[in-house]
PDB file of C-alpha atoms in Angstrom:
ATOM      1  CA  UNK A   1       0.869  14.094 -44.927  1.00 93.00           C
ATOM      2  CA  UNK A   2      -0.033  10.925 -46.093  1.00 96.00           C
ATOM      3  CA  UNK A   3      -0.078   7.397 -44.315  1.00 97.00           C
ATOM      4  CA  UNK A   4      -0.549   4.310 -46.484  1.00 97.00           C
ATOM      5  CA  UNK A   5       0.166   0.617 -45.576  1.00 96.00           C
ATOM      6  CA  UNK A   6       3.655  -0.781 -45.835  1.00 95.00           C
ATOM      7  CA  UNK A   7       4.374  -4.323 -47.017  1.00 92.00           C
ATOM      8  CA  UNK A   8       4.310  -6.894 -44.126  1.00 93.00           C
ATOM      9  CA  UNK A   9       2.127  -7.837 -41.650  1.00 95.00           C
ATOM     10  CA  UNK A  10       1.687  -4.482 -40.104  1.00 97.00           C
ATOM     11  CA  UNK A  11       3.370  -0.973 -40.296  1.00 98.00           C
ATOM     12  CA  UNK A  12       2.194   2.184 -41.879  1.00 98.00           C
ATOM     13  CA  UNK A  13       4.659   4.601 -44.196  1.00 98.00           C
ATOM     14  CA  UNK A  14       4.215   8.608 -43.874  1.00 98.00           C
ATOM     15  CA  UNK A  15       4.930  10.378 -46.898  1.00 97.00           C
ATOM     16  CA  UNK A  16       4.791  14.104 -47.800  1.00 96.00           C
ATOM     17  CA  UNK A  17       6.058  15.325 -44.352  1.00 96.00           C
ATOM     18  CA  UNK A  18       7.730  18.197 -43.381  1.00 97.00           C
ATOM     19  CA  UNK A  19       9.593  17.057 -39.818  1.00 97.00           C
ATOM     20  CA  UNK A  20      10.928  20.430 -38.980  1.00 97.00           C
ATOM     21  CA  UNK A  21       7.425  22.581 -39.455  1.00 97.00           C
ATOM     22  CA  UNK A  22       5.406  19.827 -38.937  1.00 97.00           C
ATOM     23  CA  UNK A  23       2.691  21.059 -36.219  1.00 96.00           C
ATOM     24  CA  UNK A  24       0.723  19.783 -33.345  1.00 96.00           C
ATOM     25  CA  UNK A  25      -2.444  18.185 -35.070  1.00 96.00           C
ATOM     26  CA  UNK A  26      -0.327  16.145 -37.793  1.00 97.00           C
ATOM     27  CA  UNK A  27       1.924  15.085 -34.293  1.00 97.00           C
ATOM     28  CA  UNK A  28      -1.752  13.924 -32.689  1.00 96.00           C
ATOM     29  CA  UNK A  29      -2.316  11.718 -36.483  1.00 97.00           C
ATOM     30  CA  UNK A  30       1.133  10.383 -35.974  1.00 97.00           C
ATOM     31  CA  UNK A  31       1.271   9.195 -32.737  1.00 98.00           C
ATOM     32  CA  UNK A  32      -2.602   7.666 -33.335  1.00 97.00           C
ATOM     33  CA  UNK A  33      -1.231   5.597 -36.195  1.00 98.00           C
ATOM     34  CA  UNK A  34       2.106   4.724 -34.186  1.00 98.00           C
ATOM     35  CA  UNK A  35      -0.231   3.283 -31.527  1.00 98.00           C
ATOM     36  CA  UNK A  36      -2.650   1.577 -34.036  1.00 98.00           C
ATOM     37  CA  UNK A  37       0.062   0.278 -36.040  1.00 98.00           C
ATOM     38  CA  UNK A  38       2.653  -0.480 -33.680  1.00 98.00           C
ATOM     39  CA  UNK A  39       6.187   1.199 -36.019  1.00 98.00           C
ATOM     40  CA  UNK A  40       5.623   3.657 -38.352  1.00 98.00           C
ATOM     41  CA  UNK A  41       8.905   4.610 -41.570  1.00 98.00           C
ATOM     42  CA  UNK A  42       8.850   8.871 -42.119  1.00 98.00           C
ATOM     43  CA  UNK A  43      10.161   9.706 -45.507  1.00 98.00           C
ATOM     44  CA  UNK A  44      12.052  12.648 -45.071  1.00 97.00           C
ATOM     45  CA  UNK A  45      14.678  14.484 -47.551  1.00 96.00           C
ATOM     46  CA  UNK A  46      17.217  14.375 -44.740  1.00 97.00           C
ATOM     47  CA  UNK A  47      17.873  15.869 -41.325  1.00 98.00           C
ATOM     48  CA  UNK A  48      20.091  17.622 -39.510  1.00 97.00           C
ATOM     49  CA  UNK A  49      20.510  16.236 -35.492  1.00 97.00           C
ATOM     50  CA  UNK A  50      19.069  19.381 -34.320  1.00 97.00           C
ATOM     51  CA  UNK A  51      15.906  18.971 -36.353  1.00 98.00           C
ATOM     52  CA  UNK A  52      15.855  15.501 -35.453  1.00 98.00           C
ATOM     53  CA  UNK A  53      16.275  15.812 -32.085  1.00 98.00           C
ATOM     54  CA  UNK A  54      13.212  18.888 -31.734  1.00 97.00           C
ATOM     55  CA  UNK A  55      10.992  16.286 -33.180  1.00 98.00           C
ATOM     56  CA  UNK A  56      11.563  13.722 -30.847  1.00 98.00           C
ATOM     57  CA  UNK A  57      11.283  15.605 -28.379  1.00 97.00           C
ATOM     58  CA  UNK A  58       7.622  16.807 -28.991  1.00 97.00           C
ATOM     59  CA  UNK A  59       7.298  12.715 -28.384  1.00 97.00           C
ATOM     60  CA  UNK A  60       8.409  12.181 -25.192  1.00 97.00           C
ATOM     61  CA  UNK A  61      11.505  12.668 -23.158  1.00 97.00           C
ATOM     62  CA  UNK A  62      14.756  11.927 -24.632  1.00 97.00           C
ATOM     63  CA  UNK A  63      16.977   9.262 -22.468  1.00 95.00           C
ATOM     64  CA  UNK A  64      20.826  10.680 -22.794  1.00 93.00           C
ATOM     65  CA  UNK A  65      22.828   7.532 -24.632  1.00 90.00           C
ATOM     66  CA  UNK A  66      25.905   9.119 -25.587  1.00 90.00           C
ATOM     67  CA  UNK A  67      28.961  11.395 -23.805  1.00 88.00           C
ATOM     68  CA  UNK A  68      27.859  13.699 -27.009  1.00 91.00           C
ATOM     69  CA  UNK A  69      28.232  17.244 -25.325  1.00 91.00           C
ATOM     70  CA  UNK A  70      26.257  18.303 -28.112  1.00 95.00           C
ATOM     71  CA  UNK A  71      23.686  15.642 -28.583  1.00 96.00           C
ATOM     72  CA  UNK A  72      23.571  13.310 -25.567  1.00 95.00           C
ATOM     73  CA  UNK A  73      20.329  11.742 -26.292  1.00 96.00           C
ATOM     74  CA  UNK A  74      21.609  10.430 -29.550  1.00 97.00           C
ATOM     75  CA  UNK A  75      23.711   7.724 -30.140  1.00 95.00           C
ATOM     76  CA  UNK A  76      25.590   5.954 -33.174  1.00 95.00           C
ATOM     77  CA  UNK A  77      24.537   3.045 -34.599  1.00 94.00           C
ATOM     78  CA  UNK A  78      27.215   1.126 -37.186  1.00 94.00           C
ATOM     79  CA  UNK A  79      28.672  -1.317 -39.069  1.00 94.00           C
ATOM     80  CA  UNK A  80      32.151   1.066 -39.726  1.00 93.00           C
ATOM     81  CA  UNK A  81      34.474  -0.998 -37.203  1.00 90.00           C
ATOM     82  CA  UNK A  82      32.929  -4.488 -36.388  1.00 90.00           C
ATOM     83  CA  UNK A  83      30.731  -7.319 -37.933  1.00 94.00           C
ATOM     84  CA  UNK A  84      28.026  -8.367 -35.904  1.00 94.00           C
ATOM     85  CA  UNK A  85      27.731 -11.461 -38.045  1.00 92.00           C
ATOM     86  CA  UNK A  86      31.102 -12.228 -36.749  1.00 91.00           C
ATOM     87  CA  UNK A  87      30.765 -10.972 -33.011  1.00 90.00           C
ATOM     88  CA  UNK A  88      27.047 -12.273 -32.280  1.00 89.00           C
ATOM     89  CA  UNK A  89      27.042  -9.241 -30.159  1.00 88.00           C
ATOM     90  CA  UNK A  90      24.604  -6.110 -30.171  1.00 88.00           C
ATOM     91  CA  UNK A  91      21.307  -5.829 -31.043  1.00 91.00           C
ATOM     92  CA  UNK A  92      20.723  -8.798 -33.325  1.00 94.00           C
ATOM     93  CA  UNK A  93      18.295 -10.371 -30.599  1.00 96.00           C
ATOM     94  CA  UNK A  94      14.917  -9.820 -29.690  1.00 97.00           C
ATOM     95  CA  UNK A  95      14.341  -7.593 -26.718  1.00 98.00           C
ATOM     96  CA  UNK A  96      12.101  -4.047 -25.466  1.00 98.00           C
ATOM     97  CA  UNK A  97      14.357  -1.126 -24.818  1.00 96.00           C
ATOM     98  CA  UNK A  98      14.927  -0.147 -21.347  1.00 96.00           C
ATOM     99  CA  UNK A  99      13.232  -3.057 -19.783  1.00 97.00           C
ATOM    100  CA  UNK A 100      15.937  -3.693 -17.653  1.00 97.00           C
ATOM    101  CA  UNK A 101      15.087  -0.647 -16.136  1.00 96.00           C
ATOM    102  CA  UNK A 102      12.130   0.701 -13.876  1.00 96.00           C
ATOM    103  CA  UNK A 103      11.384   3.409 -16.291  1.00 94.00           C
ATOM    104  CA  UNK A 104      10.676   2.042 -19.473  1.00 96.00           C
ATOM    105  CA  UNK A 105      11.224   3.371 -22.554  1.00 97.00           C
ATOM    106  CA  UNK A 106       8.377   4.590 -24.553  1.00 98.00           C
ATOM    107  CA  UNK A 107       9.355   5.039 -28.059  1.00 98.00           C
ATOM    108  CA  UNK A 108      12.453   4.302 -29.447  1.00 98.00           C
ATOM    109  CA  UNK A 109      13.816   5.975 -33.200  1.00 98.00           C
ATOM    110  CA  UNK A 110      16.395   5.247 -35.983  1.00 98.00           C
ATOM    111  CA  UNK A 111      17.215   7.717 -38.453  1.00 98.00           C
ATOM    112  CA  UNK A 112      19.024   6.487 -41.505  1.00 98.00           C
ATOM    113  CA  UNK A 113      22.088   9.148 -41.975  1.00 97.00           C
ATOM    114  CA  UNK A 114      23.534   5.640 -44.224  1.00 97.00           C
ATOM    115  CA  UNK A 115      21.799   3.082 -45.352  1.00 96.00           C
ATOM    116  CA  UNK A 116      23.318  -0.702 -46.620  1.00 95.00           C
ATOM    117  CA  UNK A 117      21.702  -1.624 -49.995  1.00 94.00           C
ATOM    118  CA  UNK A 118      21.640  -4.972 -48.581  1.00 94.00           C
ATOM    119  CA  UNK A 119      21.127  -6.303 -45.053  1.00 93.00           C
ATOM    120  CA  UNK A 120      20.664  -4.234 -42.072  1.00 93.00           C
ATOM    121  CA  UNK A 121      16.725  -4.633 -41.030  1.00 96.00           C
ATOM    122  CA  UNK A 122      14.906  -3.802 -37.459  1.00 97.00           C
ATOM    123  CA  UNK A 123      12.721  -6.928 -37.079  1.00 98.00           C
ATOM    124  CA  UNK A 124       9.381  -5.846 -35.706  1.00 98.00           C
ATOM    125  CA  UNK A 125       6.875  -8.453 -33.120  1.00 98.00           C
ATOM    126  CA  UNK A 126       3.495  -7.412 -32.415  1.00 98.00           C
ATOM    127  CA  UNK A 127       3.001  -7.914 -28.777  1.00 98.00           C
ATOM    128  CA  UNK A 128      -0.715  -6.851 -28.461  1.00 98.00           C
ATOM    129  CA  UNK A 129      -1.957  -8.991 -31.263  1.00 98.00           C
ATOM    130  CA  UNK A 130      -0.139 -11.705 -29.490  1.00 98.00           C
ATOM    131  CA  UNK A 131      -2.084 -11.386 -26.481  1.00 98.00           C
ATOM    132  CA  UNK A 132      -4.718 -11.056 -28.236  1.00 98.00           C
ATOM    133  CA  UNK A 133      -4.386 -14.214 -30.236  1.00 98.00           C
ATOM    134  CA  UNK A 134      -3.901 -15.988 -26.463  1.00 98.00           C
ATOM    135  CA  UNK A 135      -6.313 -18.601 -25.422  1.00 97.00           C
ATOM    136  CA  UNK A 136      -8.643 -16.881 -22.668  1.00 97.00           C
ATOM    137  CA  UNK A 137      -7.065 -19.529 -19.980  1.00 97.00           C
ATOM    138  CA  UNK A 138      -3.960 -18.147 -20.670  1.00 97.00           C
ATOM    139  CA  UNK A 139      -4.755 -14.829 -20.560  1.00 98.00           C
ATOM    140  CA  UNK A 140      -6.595 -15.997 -17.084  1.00 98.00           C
ATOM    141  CA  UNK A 141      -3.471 -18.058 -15.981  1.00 97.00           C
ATOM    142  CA  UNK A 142      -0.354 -14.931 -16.740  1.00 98.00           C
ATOM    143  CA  UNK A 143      -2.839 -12.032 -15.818  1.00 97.00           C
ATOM    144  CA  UNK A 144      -1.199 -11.211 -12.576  1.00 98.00           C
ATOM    145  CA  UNK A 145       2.265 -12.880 -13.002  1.00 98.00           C
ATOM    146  CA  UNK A 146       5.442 -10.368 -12.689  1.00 98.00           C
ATOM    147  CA  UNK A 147       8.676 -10.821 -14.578  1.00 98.00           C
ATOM    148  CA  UNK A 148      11.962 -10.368 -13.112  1.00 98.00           C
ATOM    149  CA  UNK A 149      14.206  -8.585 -15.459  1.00 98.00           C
ATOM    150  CA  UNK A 150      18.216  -8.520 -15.669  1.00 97.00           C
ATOM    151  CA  UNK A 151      20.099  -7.243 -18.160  1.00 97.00           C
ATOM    152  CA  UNK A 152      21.686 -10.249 -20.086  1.00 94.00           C
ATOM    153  CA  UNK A 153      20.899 -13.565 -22.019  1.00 95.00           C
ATOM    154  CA  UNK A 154      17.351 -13.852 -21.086  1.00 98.00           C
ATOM    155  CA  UNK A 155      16.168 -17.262 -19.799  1.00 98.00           C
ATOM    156  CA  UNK A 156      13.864 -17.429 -22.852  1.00 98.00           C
ATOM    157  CA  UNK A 157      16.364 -16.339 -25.571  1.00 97.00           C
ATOM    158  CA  UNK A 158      15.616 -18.470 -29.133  1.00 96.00           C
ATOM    159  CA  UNK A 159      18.095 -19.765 -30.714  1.00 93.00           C
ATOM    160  CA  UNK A 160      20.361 -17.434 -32.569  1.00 91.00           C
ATOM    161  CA  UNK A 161      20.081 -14.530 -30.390  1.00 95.00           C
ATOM    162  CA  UNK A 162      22.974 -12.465 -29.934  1.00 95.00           C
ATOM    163  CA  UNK A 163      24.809 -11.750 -26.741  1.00 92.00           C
ATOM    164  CA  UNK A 164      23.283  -8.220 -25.816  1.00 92.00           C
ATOM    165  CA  UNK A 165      26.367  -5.262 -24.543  1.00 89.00           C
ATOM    166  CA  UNK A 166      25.488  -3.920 -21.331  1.00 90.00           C
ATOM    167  CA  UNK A 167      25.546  -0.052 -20.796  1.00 89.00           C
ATOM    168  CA  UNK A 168      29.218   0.780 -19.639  1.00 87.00           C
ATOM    169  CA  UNK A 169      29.512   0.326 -15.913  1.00 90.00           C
ATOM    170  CA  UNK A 170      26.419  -1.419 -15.768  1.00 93.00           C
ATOM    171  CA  UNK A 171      25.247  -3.836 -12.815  1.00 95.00           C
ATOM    172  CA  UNK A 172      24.474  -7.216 -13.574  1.00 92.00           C
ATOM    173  CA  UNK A 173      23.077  -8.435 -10.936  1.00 96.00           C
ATOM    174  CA  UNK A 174      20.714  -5.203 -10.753  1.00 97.00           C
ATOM    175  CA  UNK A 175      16.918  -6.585 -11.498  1.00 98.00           C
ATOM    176  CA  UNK A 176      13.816  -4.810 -12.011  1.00 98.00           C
ATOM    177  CA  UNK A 177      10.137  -6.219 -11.547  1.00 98.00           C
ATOM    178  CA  UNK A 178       7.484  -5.206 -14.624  1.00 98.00           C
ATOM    179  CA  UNK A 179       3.804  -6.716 -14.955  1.00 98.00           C
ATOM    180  CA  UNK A 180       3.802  -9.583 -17.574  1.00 98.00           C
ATOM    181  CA  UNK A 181       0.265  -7.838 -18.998  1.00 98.00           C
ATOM    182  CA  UNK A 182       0.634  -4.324 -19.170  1.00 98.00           C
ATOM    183  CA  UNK A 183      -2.130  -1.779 -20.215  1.00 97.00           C
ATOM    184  CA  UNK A 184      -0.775   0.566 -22.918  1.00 98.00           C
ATOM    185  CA  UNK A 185      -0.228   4.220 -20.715  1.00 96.00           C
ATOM    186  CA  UNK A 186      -1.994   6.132 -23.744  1.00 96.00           C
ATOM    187  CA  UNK A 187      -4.346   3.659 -25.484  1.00 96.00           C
ATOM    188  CA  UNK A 188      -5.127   1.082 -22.165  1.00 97.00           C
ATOM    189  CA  UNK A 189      -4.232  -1.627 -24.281  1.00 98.00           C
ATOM    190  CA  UNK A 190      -3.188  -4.953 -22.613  1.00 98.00           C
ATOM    191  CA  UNK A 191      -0.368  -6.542 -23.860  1.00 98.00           C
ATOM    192  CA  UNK A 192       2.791  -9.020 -23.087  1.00 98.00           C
ATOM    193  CA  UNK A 193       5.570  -6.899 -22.213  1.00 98.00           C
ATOM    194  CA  UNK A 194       9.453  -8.066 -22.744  1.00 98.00           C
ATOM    195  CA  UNK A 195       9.013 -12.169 -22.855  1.00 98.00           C
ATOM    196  CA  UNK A 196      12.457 -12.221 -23.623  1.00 98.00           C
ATOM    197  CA  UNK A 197      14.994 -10.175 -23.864  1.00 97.00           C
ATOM    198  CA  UNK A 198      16.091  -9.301 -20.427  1.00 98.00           C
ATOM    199  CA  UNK A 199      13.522 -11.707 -18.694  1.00 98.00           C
ATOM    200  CA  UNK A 200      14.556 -13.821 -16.166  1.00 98.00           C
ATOM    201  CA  UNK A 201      12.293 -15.278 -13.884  1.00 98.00           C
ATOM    202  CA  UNK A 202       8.840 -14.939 -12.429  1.00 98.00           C
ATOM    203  CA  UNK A 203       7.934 -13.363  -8.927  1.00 98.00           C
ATOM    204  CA  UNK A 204       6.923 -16.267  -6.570  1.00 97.00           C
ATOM    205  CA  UNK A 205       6.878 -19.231  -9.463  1.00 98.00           C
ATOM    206  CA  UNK A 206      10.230 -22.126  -9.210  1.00 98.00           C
ATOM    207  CA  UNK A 207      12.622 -21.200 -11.542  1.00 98.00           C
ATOM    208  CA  UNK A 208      11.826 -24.430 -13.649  1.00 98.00           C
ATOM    209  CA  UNK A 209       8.195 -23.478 -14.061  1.00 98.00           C
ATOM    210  CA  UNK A 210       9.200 -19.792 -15.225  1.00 98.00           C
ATOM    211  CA  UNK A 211      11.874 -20.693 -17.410  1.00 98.00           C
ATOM    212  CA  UNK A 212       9.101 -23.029 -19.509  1.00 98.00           C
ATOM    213  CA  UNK A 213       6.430 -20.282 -19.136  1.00 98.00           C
ATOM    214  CA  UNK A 214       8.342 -17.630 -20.754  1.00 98.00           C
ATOM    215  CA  UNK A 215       9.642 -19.789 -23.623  1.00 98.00           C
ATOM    216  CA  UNK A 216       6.246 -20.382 -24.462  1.00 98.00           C
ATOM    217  CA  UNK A 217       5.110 -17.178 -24.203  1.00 98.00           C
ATOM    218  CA  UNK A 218       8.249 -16.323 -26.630  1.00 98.00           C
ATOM    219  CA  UNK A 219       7.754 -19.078 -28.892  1.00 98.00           C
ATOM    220  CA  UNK A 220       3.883 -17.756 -29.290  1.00 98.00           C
ATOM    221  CA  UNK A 221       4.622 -14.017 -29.779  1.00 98.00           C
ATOM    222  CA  UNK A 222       7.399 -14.721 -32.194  1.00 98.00           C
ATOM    223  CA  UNK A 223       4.862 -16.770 -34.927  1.00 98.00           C
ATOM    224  CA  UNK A 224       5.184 -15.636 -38.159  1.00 98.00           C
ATOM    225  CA  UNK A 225       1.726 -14.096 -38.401  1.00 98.00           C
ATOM    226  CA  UNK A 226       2.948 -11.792 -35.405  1.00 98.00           C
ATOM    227  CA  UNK A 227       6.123 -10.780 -37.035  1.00 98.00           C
ATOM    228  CA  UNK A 228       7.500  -8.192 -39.916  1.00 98.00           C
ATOM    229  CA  UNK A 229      10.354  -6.381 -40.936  1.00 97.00           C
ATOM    230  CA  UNK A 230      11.904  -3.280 -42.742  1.00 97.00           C
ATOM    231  CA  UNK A 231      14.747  -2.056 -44.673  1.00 97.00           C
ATOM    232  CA  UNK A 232      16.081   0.961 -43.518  1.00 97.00           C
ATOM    233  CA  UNK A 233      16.306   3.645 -46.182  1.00 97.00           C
ATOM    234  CA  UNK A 234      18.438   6.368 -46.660  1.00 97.00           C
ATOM    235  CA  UNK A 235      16.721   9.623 -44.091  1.00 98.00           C
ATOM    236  CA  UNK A 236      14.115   7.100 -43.021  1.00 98.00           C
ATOM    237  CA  UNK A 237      13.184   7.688 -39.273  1.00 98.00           C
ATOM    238  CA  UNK A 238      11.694   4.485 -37.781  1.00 98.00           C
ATOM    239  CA  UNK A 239       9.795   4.858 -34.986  1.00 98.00           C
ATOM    240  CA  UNK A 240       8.353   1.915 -32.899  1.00 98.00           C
ATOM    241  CA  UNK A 241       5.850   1.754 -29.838  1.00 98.00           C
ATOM    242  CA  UNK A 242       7.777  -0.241 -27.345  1.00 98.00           C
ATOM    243  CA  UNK A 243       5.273  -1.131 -24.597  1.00 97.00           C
ATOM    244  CA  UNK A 244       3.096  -2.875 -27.760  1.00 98.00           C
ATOM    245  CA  UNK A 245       6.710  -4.197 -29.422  1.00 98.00           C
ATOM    246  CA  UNK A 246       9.818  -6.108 -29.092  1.00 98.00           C
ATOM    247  CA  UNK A 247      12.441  -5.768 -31.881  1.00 98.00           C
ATOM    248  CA  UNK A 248      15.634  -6.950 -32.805  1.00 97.00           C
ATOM    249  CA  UNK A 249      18.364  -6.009 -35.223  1.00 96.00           C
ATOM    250  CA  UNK A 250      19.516  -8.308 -38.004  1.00 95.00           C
ATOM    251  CA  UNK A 251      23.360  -8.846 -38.300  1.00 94.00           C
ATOM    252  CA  UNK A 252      25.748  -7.536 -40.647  1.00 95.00           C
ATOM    253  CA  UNK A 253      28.955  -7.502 -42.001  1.00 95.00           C
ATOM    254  CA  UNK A 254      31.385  -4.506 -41.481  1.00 95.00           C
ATOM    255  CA  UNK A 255      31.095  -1.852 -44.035  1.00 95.00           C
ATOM    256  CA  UNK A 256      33.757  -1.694 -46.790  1.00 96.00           C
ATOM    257  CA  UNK A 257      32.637   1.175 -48.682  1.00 95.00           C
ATOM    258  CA  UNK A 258      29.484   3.678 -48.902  1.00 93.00           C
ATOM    259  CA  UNK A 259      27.106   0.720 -50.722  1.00 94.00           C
ATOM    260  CA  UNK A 260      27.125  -1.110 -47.687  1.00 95.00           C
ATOM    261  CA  UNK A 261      27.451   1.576 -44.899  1.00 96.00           C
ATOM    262  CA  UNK A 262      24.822   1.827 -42.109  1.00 95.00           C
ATOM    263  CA  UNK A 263      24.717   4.428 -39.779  1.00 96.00           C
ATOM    264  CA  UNK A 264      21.603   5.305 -37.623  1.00 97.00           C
ATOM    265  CA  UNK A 265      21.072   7.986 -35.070  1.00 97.00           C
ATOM    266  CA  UNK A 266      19.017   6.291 -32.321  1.00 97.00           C
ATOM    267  CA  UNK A 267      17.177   8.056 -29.930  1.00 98.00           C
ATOM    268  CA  UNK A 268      15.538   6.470 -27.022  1.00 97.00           C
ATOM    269  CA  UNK A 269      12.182   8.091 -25.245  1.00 98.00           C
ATOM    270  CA  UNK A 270      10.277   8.205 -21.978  1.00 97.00           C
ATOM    271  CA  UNK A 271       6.923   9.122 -20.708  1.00 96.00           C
ATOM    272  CA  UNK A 272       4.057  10.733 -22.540  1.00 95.00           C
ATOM    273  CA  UNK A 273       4.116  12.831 -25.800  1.00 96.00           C
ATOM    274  CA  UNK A 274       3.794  16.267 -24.126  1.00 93.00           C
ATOM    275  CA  UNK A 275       0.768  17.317 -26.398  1.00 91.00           C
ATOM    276  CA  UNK A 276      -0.918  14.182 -24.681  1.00 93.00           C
ATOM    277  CA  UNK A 277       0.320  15.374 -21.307  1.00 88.00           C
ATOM    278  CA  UNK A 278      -1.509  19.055 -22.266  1.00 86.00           C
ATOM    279  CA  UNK A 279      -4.489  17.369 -23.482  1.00 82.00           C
ATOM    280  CA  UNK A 280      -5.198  15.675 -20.798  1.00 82.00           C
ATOM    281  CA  UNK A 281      -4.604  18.261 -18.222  1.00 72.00           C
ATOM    282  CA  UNK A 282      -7.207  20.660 -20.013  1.00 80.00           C
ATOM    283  CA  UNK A 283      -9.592  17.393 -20.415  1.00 79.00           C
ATOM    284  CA  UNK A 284      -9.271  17.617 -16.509  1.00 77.00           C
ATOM    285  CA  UNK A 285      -9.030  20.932 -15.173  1.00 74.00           C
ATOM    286  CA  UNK A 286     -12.590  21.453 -17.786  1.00 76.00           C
ATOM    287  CA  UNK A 287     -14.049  18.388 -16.183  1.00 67.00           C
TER     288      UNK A 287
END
């Protein structure tokens, strides 16, 4: 297995990988580079969803997104019947998966069953080295401060940002309350969590003053130096670290032929990688 730098502003690629025999220790390398490097691109030689769907499971617990008897936990990603240029609807805005829900999602993948030879990128935002990069007032000022989070236009959108498509059925008005600074679970990390996306408001601060806050915050995060961006690749699986990320889709025009065809299989996780889980259970019951 081999993990080398890709083009950007951070990112690693991992070559010469074997997803269906691929064992525990080269999981443990993995998921330390995903959490170093914030999205990580596997080159594979193609998958079937069964062998895609083992592997993410051995990194955390897979979130059913589809009516799929067969594969609930993955769900279709494509350009076949609309054009999101056209639309503004989807994806093409920046957000964190799941954070208009109390359990947040942990790591999110796309695998690349088509690929467009033009168009069609995951924008990446690097939310740790954002806080990071925060004056130490600030970091004094936002250190206890709670978003409220809806699903919808959040209140800090930039410009350009698609209208995001609610889960079918869903509840608009249902919120959810998540720490502005969050630790990482696995690394203990602090970083900004969701400044946009599904934010609305901050706990216990007029609606005025949150509003400005959060645009700030976005307008910070979202400098170039904290952004990057890849082009999905026929059997790529892309792989991001959500509580250290916010993404957002790029739009594109409906397909019209296999040249400009995408067609991911996204699967959505929760909780710890369950080799983490084990390790740390031995690390305790030998303490």
């Amino acid at each position: 297995m081999r993990i080398e730098a890709l083009n950007g502003n951070f990112g690693k690629v991992v070559s010469d990988i074997d997803i269906p025999t691929i064992d525990d220790e080269q999981i443990h390398e993995l998921l330390t580079s995903l959490y170093a490097n914030r999205f990580l691109v596997l080159k594979t030689s193609g998958l079937s969803k069964d062998e895609y769907r083992n592997f993410a499971r051995r990194i955390g617990d897979p979130i059913q997104l589809s009516r799929d008897t067969d594969f609930p936990e993955i769900a279709h990603i494509s350009n076949l019947e609309t054009s999101t240029t056209e639309s503004r609807l989807g994806a093409a805005h920046w957000h964190t998966d799941q954070s208009f829900k109390k359990t947040v999602s942990s790591v999110t993948m796309l695998y690349s069953s088509q690929a467009p030879a033009i168009g069609g990128e995951t924008k990446f935002c690097d939310m740790a080295a954002a806080y990071s990069a925060l004056a130490e007032s600030t970091k004094i000022e936002i250190e206890d401060l709670v978003v409220e989070h809806r699903h919808g236009i959040s209140v800090s959108a930039p410009k350009g940002d698609h209208r995001p498509l609610p889960p079918a059925g869903w509840d608009s008005s249902y919120t959810v309350f998540h720490p502005l600074v969050r630790r990482h679970p696995e690394t203990d990390q602090k970083t900004l969590y969701a400044v946009t996306g599904t934010a609305q408001g901050i706990r216990g601060m007029p609606q005025s003053e949150a509003n400005a806050l959060l645009k700030s915050l976005c307008s910070h995060v979202l400098q170039p130096q904290f952004k990057t961006s890849y082009h999905h690749q026929r059997h790529d699986i892309v792989m991001w670290d959500n509580p250290t990320v916010m993404h957002s889709a790029t739009p594109i025009h409906q397909a019209t032929g296999p040249s400009d065809t995408r067609l991911l299989w996204r699967i959505s996780l929760r909780g710890s990688p369950p080799l983490l889980r084990v390790r740390r259970h031995t690390e305790t019951q030998a303490a």
